[in-house]
Short mmCIF file of C-alpha atoms and ligand atoms in Angstrom, two decimals:
data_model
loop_
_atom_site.label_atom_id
_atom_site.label_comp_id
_atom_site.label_asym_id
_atom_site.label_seq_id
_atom_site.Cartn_x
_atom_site.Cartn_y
_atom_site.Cartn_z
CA UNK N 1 -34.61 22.33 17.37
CA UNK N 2 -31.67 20.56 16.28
CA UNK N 3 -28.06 23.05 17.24
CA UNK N 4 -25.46 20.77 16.47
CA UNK N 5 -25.82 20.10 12.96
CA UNK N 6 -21.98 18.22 11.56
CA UNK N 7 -23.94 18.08 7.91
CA UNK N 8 -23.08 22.16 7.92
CA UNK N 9 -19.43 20.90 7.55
CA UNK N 10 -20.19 19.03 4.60
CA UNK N 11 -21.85 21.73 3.24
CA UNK N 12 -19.22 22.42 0.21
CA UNK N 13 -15.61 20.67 -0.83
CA UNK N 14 -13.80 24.00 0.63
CA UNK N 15 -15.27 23.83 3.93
CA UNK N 16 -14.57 20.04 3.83
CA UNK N 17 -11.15 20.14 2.90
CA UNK N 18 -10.63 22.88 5.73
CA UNK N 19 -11.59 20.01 8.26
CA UNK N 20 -10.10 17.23 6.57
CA UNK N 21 -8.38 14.97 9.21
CA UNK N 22 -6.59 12.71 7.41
CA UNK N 23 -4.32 13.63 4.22
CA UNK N 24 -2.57 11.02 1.58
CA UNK N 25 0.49 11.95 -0.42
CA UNK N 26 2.78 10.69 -2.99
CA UNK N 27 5.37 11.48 -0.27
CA UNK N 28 3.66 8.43 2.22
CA UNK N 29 3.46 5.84 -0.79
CA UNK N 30 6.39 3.35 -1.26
CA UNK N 31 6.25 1.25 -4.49
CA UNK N 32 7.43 -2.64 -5.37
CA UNK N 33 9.51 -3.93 -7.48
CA UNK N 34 9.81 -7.34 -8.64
CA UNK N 35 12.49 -7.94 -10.36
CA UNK N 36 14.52 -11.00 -12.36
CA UNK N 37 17.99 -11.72 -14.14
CA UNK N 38 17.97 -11.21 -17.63
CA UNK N 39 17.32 -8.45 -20.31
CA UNK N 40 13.85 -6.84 -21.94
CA UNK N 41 12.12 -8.86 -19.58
CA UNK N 42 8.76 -7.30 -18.54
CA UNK N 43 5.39 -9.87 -17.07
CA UNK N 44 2.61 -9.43 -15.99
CA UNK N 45 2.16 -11.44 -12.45
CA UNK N 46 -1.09 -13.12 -13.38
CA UNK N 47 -2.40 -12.93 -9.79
CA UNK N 48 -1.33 -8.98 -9.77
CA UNK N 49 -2.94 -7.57 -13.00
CA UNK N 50 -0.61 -4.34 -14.03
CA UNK N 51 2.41 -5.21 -11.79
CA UNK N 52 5.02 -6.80 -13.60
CA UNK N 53 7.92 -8.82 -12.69
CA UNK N 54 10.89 -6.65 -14.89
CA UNK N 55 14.36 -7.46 -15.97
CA UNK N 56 16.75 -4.44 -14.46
CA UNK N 57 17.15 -2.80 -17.86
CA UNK N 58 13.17 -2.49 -17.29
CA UNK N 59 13.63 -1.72 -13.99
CA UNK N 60 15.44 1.24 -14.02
CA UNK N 61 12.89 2.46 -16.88
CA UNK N 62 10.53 2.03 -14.41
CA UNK N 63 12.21 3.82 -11.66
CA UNK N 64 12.49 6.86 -14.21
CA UNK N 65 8.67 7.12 -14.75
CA UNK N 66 7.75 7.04 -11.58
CA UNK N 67 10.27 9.83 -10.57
CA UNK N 68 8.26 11.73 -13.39
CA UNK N 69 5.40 11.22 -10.72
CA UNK N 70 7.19 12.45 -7.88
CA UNK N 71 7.25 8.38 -6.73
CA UNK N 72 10.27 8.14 -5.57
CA UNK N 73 10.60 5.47 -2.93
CA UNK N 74 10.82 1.60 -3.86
CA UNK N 75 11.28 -1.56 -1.95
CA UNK N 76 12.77 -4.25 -4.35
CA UNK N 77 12.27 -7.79 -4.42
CA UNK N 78 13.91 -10.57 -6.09
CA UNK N 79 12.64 -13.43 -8.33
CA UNK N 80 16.12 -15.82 -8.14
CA UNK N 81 16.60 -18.71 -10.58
CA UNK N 82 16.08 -22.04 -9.09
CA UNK N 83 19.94 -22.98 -9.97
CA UNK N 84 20.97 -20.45 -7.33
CA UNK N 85 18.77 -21.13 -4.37
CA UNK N 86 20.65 -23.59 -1.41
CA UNK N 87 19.99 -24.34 1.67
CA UNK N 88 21.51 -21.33 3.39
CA UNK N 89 20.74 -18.95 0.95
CA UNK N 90 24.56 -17.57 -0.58
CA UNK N 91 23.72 -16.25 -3.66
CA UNK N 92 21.60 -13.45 -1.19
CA UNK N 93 25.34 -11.98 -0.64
CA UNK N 94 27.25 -13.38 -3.68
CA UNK N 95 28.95 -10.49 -5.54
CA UNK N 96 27.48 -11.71 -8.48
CA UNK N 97 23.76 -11.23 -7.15
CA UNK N 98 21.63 -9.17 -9.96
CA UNK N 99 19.54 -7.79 -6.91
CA UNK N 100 22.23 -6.11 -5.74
CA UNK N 101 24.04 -4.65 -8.69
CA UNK N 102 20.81 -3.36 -9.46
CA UNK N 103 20.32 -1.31 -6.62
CA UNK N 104 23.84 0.13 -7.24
CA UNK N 105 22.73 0.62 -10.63
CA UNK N 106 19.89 2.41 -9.57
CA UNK N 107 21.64 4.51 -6.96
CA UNK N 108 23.85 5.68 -9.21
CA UNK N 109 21.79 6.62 -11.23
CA UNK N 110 18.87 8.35 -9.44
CA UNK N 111 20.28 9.12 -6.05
CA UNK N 112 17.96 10.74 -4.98
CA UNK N 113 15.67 7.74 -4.52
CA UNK N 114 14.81 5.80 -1.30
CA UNK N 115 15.43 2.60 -1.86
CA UNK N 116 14.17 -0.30 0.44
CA UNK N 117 15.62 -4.23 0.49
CA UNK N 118 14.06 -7.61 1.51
CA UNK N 119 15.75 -9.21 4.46
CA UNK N 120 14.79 -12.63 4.27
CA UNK N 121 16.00 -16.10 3.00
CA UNK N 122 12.82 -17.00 1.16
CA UNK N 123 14.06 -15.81 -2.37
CA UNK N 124 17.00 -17.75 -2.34
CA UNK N 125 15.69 -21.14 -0.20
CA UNK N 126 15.79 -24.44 -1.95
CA UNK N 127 13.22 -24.89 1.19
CA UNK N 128 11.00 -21.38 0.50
CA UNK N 129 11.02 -20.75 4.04
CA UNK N 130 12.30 -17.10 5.65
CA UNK N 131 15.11 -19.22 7.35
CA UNK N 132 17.06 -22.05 7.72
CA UNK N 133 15.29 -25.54 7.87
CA UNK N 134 17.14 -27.90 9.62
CA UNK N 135 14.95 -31.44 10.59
CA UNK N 136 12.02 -30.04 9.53
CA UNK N 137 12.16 -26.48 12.30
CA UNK N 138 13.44 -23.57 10.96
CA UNK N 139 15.92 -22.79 13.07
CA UNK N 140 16.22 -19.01 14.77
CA UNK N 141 19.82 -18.62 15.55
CA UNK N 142 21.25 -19.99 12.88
CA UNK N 143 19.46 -17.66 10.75
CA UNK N 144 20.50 -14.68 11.76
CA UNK N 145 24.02 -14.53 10.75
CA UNK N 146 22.84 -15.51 7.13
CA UNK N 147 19.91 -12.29 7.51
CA UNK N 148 23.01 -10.18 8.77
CA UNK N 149 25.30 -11.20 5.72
CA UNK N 150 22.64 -10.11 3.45
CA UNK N 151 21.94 -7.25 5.05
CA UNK N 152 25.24 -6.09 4.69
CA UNK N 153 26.12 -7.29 1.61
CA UNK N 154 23.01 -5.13 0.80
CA UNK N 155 23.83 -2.04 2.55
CA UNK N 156 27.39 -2.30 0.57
CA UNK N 157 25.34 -2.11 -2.42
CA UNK N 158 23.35 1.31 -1.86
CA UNK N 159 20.13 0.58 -0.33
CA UNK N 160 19.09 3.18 1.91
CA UNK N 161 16.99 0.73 3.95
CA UNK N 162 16.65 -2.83 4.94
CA UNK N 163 13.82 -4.54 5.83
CA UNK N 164 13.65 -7.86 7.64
CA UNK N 165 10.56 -9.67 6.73
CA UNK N 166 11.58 -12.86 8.55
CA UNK N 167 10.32 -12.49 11.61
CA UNK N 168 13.16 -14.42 13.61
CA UNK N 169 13.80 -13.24 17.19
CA UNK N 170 16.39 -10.87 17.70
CA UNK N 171 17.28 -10.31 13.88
CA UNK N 172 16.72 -6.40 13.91
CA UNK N 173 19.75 -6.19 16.94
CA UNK N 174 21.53 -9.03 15.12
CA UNK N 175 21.38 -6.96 11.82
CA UNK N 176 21.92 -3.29 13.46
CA UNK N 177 24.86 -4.96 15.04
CA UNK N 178 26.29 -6.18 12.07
CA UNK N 179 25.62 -3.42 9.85
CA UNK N 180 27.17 -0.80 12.21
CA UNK N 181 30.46 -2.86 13.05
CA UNK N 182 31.07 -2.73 8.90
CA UNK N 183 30.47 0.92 9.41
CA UNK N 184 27.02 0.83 7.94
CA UNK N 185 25.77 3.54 10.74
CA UNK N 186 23.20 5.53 8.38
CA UNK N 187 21.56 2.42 6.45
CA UNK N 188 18.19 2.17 8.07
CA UNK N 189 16.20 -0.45 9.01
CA UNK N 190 12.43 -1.11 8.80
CA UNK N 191 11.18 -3.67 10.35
CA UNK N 192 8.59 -6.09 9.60
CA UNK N 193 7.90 -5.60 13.12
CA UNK N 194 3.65 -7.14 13.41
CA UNK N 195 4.04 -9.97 10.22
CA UNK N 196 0.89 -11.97 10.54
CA UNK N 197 1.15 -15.88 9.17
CA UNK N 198 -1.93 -14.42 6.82
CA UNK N 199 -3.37 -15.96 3.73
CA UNK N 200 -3.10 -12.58 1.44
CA UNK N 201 0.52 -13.11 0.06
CA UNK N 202 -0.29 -15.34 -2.29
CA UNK N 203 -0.15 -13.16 -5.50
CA UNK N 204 3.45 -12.25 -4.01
CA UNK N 205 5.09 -15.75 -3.74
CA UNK N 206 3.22 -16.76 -6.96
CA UNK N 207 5.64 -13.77 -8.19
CA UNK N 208 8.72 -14.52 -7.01
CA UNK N 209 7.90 -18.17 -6.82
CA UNK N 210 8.62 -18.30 -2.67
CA UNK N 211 6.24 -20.70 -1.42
CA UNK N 212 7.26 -23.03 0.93
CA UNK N 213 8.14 -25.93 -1.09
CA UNK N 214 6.47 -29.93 -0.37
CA UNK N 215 9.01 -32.19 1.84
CA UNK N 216 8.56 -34.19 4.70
CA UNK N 217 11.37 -32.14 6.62
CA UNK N 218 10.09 -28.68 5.04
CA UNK N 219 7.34 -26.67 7.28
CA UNK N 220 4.23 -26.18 5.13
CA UNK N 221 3.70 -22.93 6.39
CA UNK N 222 5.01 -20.27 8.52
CA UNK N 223 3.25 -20.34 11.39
CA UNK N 224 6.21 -21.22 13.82
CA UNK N 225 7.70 -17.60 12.98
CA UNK N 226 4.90 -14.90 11.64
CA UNK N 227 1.91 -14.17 14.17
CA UNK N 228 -1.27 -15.75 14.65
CA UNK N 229 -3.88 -13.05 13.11
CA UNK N 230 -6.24 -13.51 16.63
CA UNK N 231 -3.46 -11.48 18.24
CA UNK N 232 -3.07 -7.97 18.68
CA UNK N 233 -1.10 -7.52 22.45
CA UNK N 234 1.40 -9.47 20.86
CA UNK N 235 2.21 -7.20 18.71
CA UNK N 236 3.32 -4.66 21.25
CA UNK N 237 5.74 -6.93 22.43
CA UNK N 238 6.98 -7.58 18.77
CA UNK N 239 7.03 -3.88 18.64
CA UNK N 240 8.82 -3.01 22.09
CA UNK N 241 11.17 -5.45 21.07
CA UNK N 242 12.28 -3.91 17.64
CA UNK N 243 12.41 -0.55 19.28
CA UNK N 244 14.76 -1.66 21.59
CA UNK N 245 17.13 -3.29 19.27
CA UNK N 246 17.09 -0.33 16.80
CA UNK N 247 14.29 -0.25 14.28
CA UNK N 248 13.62 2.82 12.49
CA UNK N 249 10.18 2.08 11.21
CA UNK N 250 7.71 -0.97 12.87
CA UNK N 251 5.87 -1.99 10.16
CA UNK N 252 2.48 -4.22 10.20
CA UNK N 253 1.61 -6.45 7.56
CA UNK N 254 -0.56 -6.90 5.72
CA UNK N 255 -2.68 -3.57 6.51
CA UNK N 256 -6.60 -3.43 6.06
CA UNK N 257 -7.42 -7.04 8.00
CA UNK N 258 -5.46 -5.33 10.75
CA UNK N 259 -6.01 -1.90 11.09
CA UNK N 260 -6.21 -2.07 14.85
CA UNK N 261 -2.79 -3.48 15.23
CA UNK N 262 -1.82 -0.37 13.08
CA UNK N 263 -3.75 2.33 15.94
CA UNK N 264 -2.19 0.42 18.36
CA UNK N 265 1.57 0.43 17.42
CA UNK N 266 1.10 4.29 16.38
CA UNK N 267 -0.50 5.35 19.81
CA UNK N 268 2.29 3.32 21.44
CA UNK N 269 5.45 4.08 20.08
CA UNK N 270 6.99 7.43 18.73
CA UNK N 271 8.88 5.48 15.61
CA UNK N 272 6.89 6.15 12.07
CA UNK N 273 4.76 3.31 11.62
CA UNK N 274 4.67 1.85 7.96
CA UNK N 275 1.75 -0.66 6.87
CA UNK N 276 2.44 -3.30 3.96
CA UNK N 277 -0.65 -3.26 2.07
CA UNK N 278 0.25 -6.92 0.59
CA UNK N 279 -0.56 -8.40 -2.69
CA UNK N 280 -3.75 -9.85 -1.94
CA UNK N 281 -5.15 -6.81 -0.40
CA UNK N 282 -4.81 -5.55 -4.17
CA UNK N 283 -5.88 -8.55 -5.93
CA UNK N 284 -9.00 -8.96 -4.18
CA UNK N 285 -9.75 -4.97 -5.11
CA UNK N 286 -8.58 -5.28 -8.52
CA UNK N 287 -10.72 -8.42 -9.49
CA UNK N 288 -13.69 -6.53 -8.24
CA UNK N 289 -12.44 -3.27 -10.37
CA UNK N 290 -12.17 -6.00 -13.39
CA UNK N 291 -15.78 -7.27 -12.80
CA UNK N 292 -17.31 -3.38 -13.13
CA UNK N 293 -18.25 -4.23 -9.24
CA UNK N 294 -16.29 -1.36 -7.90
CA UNK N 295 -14.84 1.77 -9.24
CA UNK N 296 -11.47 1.83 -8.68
CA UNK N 297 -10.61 5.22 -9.25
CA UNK N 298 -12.95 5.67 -5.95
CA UNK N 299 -11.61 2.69 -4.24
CA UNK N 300 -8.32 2.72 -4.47
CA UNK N 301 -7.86 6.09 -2.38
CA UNK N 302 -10.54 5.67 -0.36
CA UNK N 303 -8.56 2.17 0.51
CA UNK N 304 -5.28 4.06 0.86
CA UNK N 305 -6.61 6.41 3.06
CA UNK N 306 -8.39 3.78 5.39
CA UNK N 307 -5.05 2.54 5.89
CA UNK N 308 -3.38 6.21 6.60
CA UNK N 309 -6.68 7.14 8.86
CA UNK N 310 -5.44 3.94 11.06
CA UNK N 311 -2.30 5.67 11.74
CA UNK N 312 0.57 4.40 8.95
CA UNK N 313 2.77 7.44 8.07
CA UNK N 314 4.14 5.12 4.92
CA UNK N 315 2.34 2.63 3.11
CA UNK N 316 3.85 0.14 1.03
CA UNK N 317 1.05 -0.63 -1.97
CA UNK N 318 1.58 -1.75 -5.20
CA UNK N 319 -1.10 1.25 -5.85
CA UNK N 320 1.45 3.56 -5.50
CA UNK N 321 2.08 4.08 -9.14
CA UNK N 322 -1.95 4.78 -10.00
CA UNK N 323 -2.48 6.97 -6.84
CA UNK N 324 0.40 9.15 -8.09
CA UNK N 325 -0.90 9.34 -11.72
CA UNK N 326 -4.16 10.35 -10.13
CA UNK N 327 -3.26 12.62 -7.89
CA UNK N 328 -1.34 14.21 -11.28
CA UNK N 329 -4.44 13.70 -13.81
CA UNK N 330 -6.89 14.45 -11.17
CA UNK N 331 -9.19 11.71 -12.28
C1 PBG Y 1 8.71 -12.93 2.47
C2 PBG Y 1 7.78 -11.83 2.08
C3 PBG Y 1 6.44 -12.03 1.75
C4 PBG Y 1 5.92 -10.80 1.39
C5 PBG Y 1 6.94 -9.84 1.52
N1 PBG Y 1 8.09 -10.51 1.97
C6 PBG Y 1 5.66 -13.28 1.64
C7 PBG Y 1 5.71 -14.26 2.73
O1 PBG Y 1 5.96 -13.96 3.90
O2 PBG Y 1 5.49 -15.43 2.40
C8 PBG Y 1 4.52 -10.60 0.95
C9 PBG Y 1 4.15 -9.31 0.31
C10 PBG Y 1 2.88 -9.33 -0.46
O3 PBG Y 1 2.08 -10.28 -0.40
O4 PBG Y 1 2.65 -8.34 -1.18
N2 PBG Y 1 9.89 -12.63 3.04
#
């Protein structure tokens, strides 16, 4: 005689929704936004089918119809014209910077979005790198008073959270200090606390065109400052650390090659965790979708949820937008 049967649990969808462990919302999603100088701009990102690099007129559109889909948390990057990247990255805190005026724009506008920054040089860099080369290193120190220029020319401008993505020691205290000196106290910061050196953001830099540029004194990649994907204690240190200096999220990045660091971080540490489901986590799905191999109405939750079940209470995906027509249509 078999007693312990689980299958009587499964038995119909209301007795498995009264045991359902995990739940996804709208409310955990967090959507991106690429956008560039300019008007009536709208493309596709060739490597990103459906996400589209938009001018700010478009941007705000945007913004609208996903409010219309109760989506209403964005983290915005920045494609920036060749003729304003440097060496040290000034137009990131120029008053003239689109990206910023665009998040006043849309704060004014819809203020009751959460809106999220970038925190990183890489946008702006003649060199592509997160911060400042210098003889071919890319020197920590000096880059954090550039990070906490930006992030304060950035909470000026109405975003309701920063996130660092460069992954230089010490930048979340450098930045907290900064910020609440300028009396910044209640700008958040979320930090890209477990950023692995990982081969999946190429659909993102082929976006904003970030890649680290060819040079003899230029780092080909960015292995001297994001983490070596064999490591996983690491990233309690990276996490202890950011606690410490003030973080208000620990994020890990990207999300489904590392869903142990994601258990991890959440059974260790009482700050929301938030996991960056990256571009390349969506291209791979969405060239599968393409070639009828999977069904992405199935696999795009069942992906989102993977990534919840690990322990993120936010996830940034560029899914966002379908998951919260779906959970609307129901299909
Ligand atoms: C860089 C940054 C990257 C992403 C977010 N911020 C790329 C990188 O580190 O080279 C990647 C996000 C994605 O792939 O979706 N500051």
């Amino acid at each position: 005689m078999i007693t312990r049967r689980p299958r009587r649990n499964r038995s119909s969808e209301a007795i498995r929704s009264m045991i359902r462990e995990t739940h996804l919302s709208v409310d955990h999603l967090v959507f991106p936004l690429f956008t560039l100088d300019g008007k009536n701009i709208k493309s596709e990102v060739p490597s990103l089918p459906g996400i589209f690099r938009m001018s700010p007129d478009n941007i705000l559109r945007e913004v609208e119809e996903c409010l219309k889909l109760n989506l209403n948390k964005f983290i915005v990057f920045p494609a920036v014209d060749e003729k304003f990247k440097d060496k040290t990255a000034t137009y990131s805190y120029s008053k003239e910077n689109f990206y910023l005026k665009l998040a006043t724009d849309i704060k004014k506008r819809f203020p009751e979005v959460c809106l999220i920054s970038d925190v990183a040089m890489d946008p702006y860099s003649i060199d592509g790198h997160d911060g400042l080369v210098e003889k071919g290193i890319v020197h920590n120190d000096k880059t954090l008073p550039i990070l906490a220029k930006m992030a304060v020319a950035q909470a000026e401008a109405g975003f309701d959270i920063l996130g660092p993505s460069d992954m230089m020691d010490g930048r979340i205290g450098y930045i907290r200090e900064a910020l609440d000196i300028e009396g910044h106290t209640d700008t958040g910061v979320m930090a890209y606390t477990a950023k692995y050196a990982s081969g999946l953001y190429g659909p993102f830099r082929d976006a904003l065109d970030s890649a680290p540029r060819e040079g003899d004194d230029i780092p080909k990649d960015k292995k001297t400052y994001q983490m070596d994907p064999a490591n996983k204690q690491e990233a309690l240190l990276e996490a202890m650390l950011d606690a410490e200096e003030g973080a208000d999220f620990l994020m890990v990045k990207p999300a489904l090659h590392y869903l142990d660091v994601i258990q991890i971080l959440k059974t260790n540490f009482e700050i929301p965790i938030a996991a960056y489901h990256v571009s390349g986590e969506c291209a791979m799905l969405l060239a599968a979708c393409k070639n009828g191999w999977l069904d992405y109405n199935r696999m795009m939750p069942e992906t989102l949820l993977a990534i919840r079940r690990a322990g993120a209470d936010v996830i940034i995906t560029y899914f966002a937008k379908d998951y919260a027509k779906q959970v609307l249509t129901g299909i």
